[in-house]
Amino acid sequence: MVMAKLLIVDDEMDVREFAASFFRKRKIEVITASSGEEAIRIVEKDGPQLVLLDIKMEGMDGVETLKRIKDMGKKISVVMVTGKKPDEDGTFEKCRELGATDYIHKPLKLEELENVVLRILKNVT
Amino acid sequence: MNPYAIPPLITEVILIIIALLVFFKSNTSRINRIFILFSSAMALWLFGYINMYLNNNDAMLALRWARIGFIGIIFIPVFAYHFIVAFLELKRRLVLPIVYLLTIPSLILSQTDYIYGGIKRHFWGFYPTAGRIYIFFLLMFAILFTRGVLLLISHINTESGIKKEQIKYVCLAFGLGTFGIVDYLVKYPIFDIYPFGYICALLFNGLIAFTIIRYRLMDITVAITRTGVFVAVYTLVLGLPFAAATLLKPWLIGVFGSQWWMAPLVLMAALATAGPFIYIFLEHRAEERLLHEQRRYQDTLKQASVGMTRIRNLRKLLDLITHIVTKTVKISYVGIYLYNEESNSYVIQVARDKGRMPLPTVAPANPLVSWMTLKREPIIYEEVKRKMQDAISTVHSLLEENMRLLTASVIIPCFLEDKLLGFIVMGDKISGQIYTPDDLNVFQVLASQAALAIENARFFEEAKEMNEQIAQAEKMATIGTMADGLSHQINNRFYALSLIAGDTIDTIKLTDTSQASPEIKEMISSINYALNRIQANVMQGGEVVKGILKYTRKGNEGLEPVSLDQVLDGAIDMLQYKIKLSEIDLVRDYPKETTPRIFGNLVQLQEAFFNFIDNAYDAITERKVTLKEEGFRGKIIVAAQAGANGSLEVTIEDNGMGVKEDNTKKLFTPFFTTKTSSRKGTGLGLYVIKKIITDTHKGKIAIESAYKKGTRFIVELPVAK
């Protein structure tokens, strides 16, 4: 069985570090990216199965990154992470159209995050 | 028939008409009554003499008529003197009774030849001749006349205002009447002059009647000037051609032949056309000179009026108006009253005074206000007083009394379109002169300009206030937008904290600490506990942020059916972070199933009710802190029932401190707040509620409150079909 590979994309260092630490304890390979551009490079090169994608980032935002990733045509699940409260500007719809697998709101408990990630990876691997 | 009888006859008729006019003006005033008596004496005199003229062929009959006429003549000086006494309001004197006593012997002697010895024929008809005692009668007449006139003159300077002017007119009348002496002189053979005394009598009566009937007299100097100029101009217009026709007749015939009379006629036509213009020109020049002083301040006032509208500061404007008026017109007192919306009365704004305390307010029900609103012109105290004395109607005594309370000599209303904005109260002129019709005209101009200027100034002040309010509201809106961005940032921090703590807790869970020393185990346990506490705080922080976001969220304008429960739930949701809901009893008093749904905007209604309950809570807290009652428990009841026109009537009732009655009206104005504690709100809460209820939902809101007992808001909201 190939080891699950998870890409965490967030411009916050603490978020990347501690989320990564958490999932590594569960025998998941974790790569991190701090920007949309970096994320795309990694997807091309390393091909993770799941991407945790923060929506609000400097430079290329999450929605744009999602589009680019999906355009690559690889089989890859993308979970959007947003700080905004219940969808105010149709971003949810947009992401769904672009093919996002799930859409979660922060702040959320680590357990919830764990559930989402493990559920999706189980289907994939 | 003797044609010379006609002029006196005409005079008699006119005198009777004048007397009737005075009678109808007022028959209760003492002065009027005496005047009528006086006119009757004259009428009797003329009646006798007319008949004397008519009986041109019978000397004895003529003499008898003359003697009848004399009965009237006896009373002429008596009544005239009495008139002066009454007019000047002098105390009962000795002279008058003596004079009346003297009429008795006069009456007895009148029918003998001691008074009229005989009768003589002149070119105009018969005329009596003087008897032996006649000279004494003349003496008495002269004494009374002189004494009367001296009394009048001495009072010119002691009186002021319209009385002063009237006395001047009466003096003039006596002056003109003096020429009537010719009638008496003709009774002596030396003087063979036509007795034109009746003309003087006519002028005399006419002028006196005019003085007592007219309430508003023009300045006597103006009256004389105008009359003088008129007479001069028309004498010229008629006299010149006439003189030309008589004196230059031969020369004219020489030049123009049989049509010579055309020349004077043409001259008359030309002069008659030019007449009015000459009159106006001369009149103007004359008045300029005479009224120089008055014109000066009238011009100043007019100029000031125009400049007034540029002043934007209300206080400065009012000060300016009073300053101008006192300085230019030289008055003893000026006060300006303006209508105040809140207190529904006319309140004194500014007063220039010599130490008197002006009346602070005037109610709209005051007769002066109603009168001014009706007539739309100035009220003059002296006029009102005279009308009151003439007992025309009771309203005048009310006006007089009120004007006295205001120490007003003149009140000038300031109208803006149909509304009485206010009025200017003026005291007497320092010089004691009357307010002439010219004065009043200028004042009216001043008043209407003042009304405009005042409205202008008020408008600017309101606009300034409104701008300040808008600026404040914009600030609030900015804060609202900022809250959005800020809360997002804060959420990010919470997320990071959550992950950090969470992951570390996880690591501790997964690590095998069984081999560790008791101290290490203890430390790890504490760290674990601490991290859990951090998680809990982070969660709570997240909820608070959610609450803020809910509050600042821009609700859309759309309306939909929402239940009262939904509204209250949302409001309470937000409230739990601001107030301690556990300290009060919040009761929902309405049947959940049958209460109809409200047709409204959920977000805005939640905001409104958030404010209602928040305010109620503050009121309860204030009561607790101020009154410190044992066992007091705050209670808020939200009830609902069917309202008018199929609406839903929701009441929010609390048992807090309540609001004082004068504040209930102001409650809904923005920035008004009675909160005394440090938790002072922005004062926008109720204003926002009002906007939501009345503007967005087209509903109604009312407040009932009893100080120290509680408050109830009654809200009417539309029901969803």
PDB file of C-alpha atoms in Angstrom, chain A residues 10 12 14-15 18-19 21-22 25-26 56 81 83-85 88 106-110 113, chain B residues 484 488 491-496 498-500 502-504 506-507 510 539 542 546 549 553:
ATOM      1  CA  ASP A  10      -1.464  27.822   4.196  1.00  0.00           C
ATOM      2  CA  GLU A  12       0.540  30.763   8.317  1.00  0.00           C
ATOM      3  CA  ASP A  14       2.138  27.777  12.795  1.00  0.00           C
ATOM      4  CA  VAL A  15      -0.729  26.225  10.949  1.00  0.00           C
ATOM      5  CA  PHE A  18       1.472  21.874  13.808  1.00  0.00           C
ATOM      6  CA  ALA A  19      -0.999  20.419  11.378  1.00  0.00           C
ATOM      7  CA  SER A  21       3.182  17.344  13.030  1.00  0.00           C
ATOM      8  CA  PHE A  22      -0.265  16.015  13.851  1.00  0.00           C
ATOM      9  CA  LYS A  25       2.058  11.015  13.841  1.00  0.00           C
ATOM     10  CA  ARG A  26      -0.633   9.156  11.922  1.00  0.00           C
ATOM     11  CA  LYS A  56      -7.363  33.458   1.602  1.00  0.00           C
ATOM     12  CA  VAL A  81     -10.392  25.879   4.140  1.00  0.00           C
ATOM     13  CA  GLY A  83     -12.040  31.760   7.552  1.00  0.00           C
ATOM     14  CA  LYS A  84     -15.225  33.479   6.396  1.00  0.00           C
ATOM     15  CA  LYS A  85     -18.466  32.661   8.081  1.00  0.00           C
ATOM     16  CA  GLU A  88     -21.174  35.316   1.831  1.00  0.00           C
ATOM     17  CA  LYS A 106     -11.948  27.622  10.533  1.00  0.00           C
ATOM     18  CA  PRO A 107     -11.518  27.721  13.386  1.00  0.00           C
ATOM     19  CA  LEU A 108     -12.235  24.066  13.796  1.00  0.00           C
ATOM     20  CA  LYS A 109     -11.175  21.410  16.223  1.00  0.00           C
ATOM     21  CA  LEU A 110      -8.306  19.179  15.317  1.00  0.00           C
ATOM     22  CA  LEU A 113      -9.892  18.104  10.676  1.00  0.00           C
TER      23      LEU A 113
ATOM     24  CA  ASP B 484     -15.351  42.391   9.347  1.00  0.00           C
ATOM     25  CA  HIS B 488     -11.156  37.516  10.109  1.00  0.00           C
ATOM     26  CA  ASN B 491     -10.057  34.014  13.551  1.00  0.00           C
ATOM     27  CA  ASN B 492      -6.784  33.167  11.889  1.00  0.00           C
ATOM     28  CA  ARG B 493      -4.986  33.607  15.195  1.00  0.00           C
ATOM     29  CA  PHE B 494      -7.486  31.344  16.898  1.00  0.00           C
ATOM     30  CA  TYR B 495      -7.081  28.729  14.226  1.00  0.00           C
ATOM     31  CA  ALA B 496      -3.347  28.700  14.607  1.00  0.00           C
ATOM     32  CA  SER B 498      -6.121  25.759  18.115  1.00  0.00           C
ATOM     33  CA  LEU B 499      -3.843  23.690  15.951  1.00  0.00           C
ATOM     34  CA  ILE B 500      -0.809  24.343  18.069  1.00  0.00           C
ATOM     35  CA  GLY B 502      -4.381  20.561  19.693  1.00  0.00           C
ATOM     36  CA  ASP B 503      -1.364  18.971  18.117  1.00  0.00           C
ATOM     37  CA  THR B 504       0.634  19.210  21.330  1.00  0.00           C
ATOM     38  CA  ASP B 506      -2.211  14.883  20.699  1.00  0.00           C
ATOM     39  CA  THR B 507       1.524  14.349  20.996  1.00  0.00           C
ATOM     40  CA  LEU B 510       0.460   9.397  21.946  1.00  0.00           C
ATOM     41  CA  MET B 539     -13.219  28.053  21.263  1.00  0.00           C
ATOM     42  CA  GLY B 542     -14.206  32.012  18.264  1.00  0.00           C
ATOM     43  CA  LYS B 546     -18.972  34.939  15.445  1.00  0.00           C
ATOM     44  CA  LEU B 549     -19.739  39.213  12.765  1.00  0.00           C
ATOM     45  CA  ARG B 553     -23.280  41.901   8.999  1.00  0.00           C
TER      46      ARG B 553
END
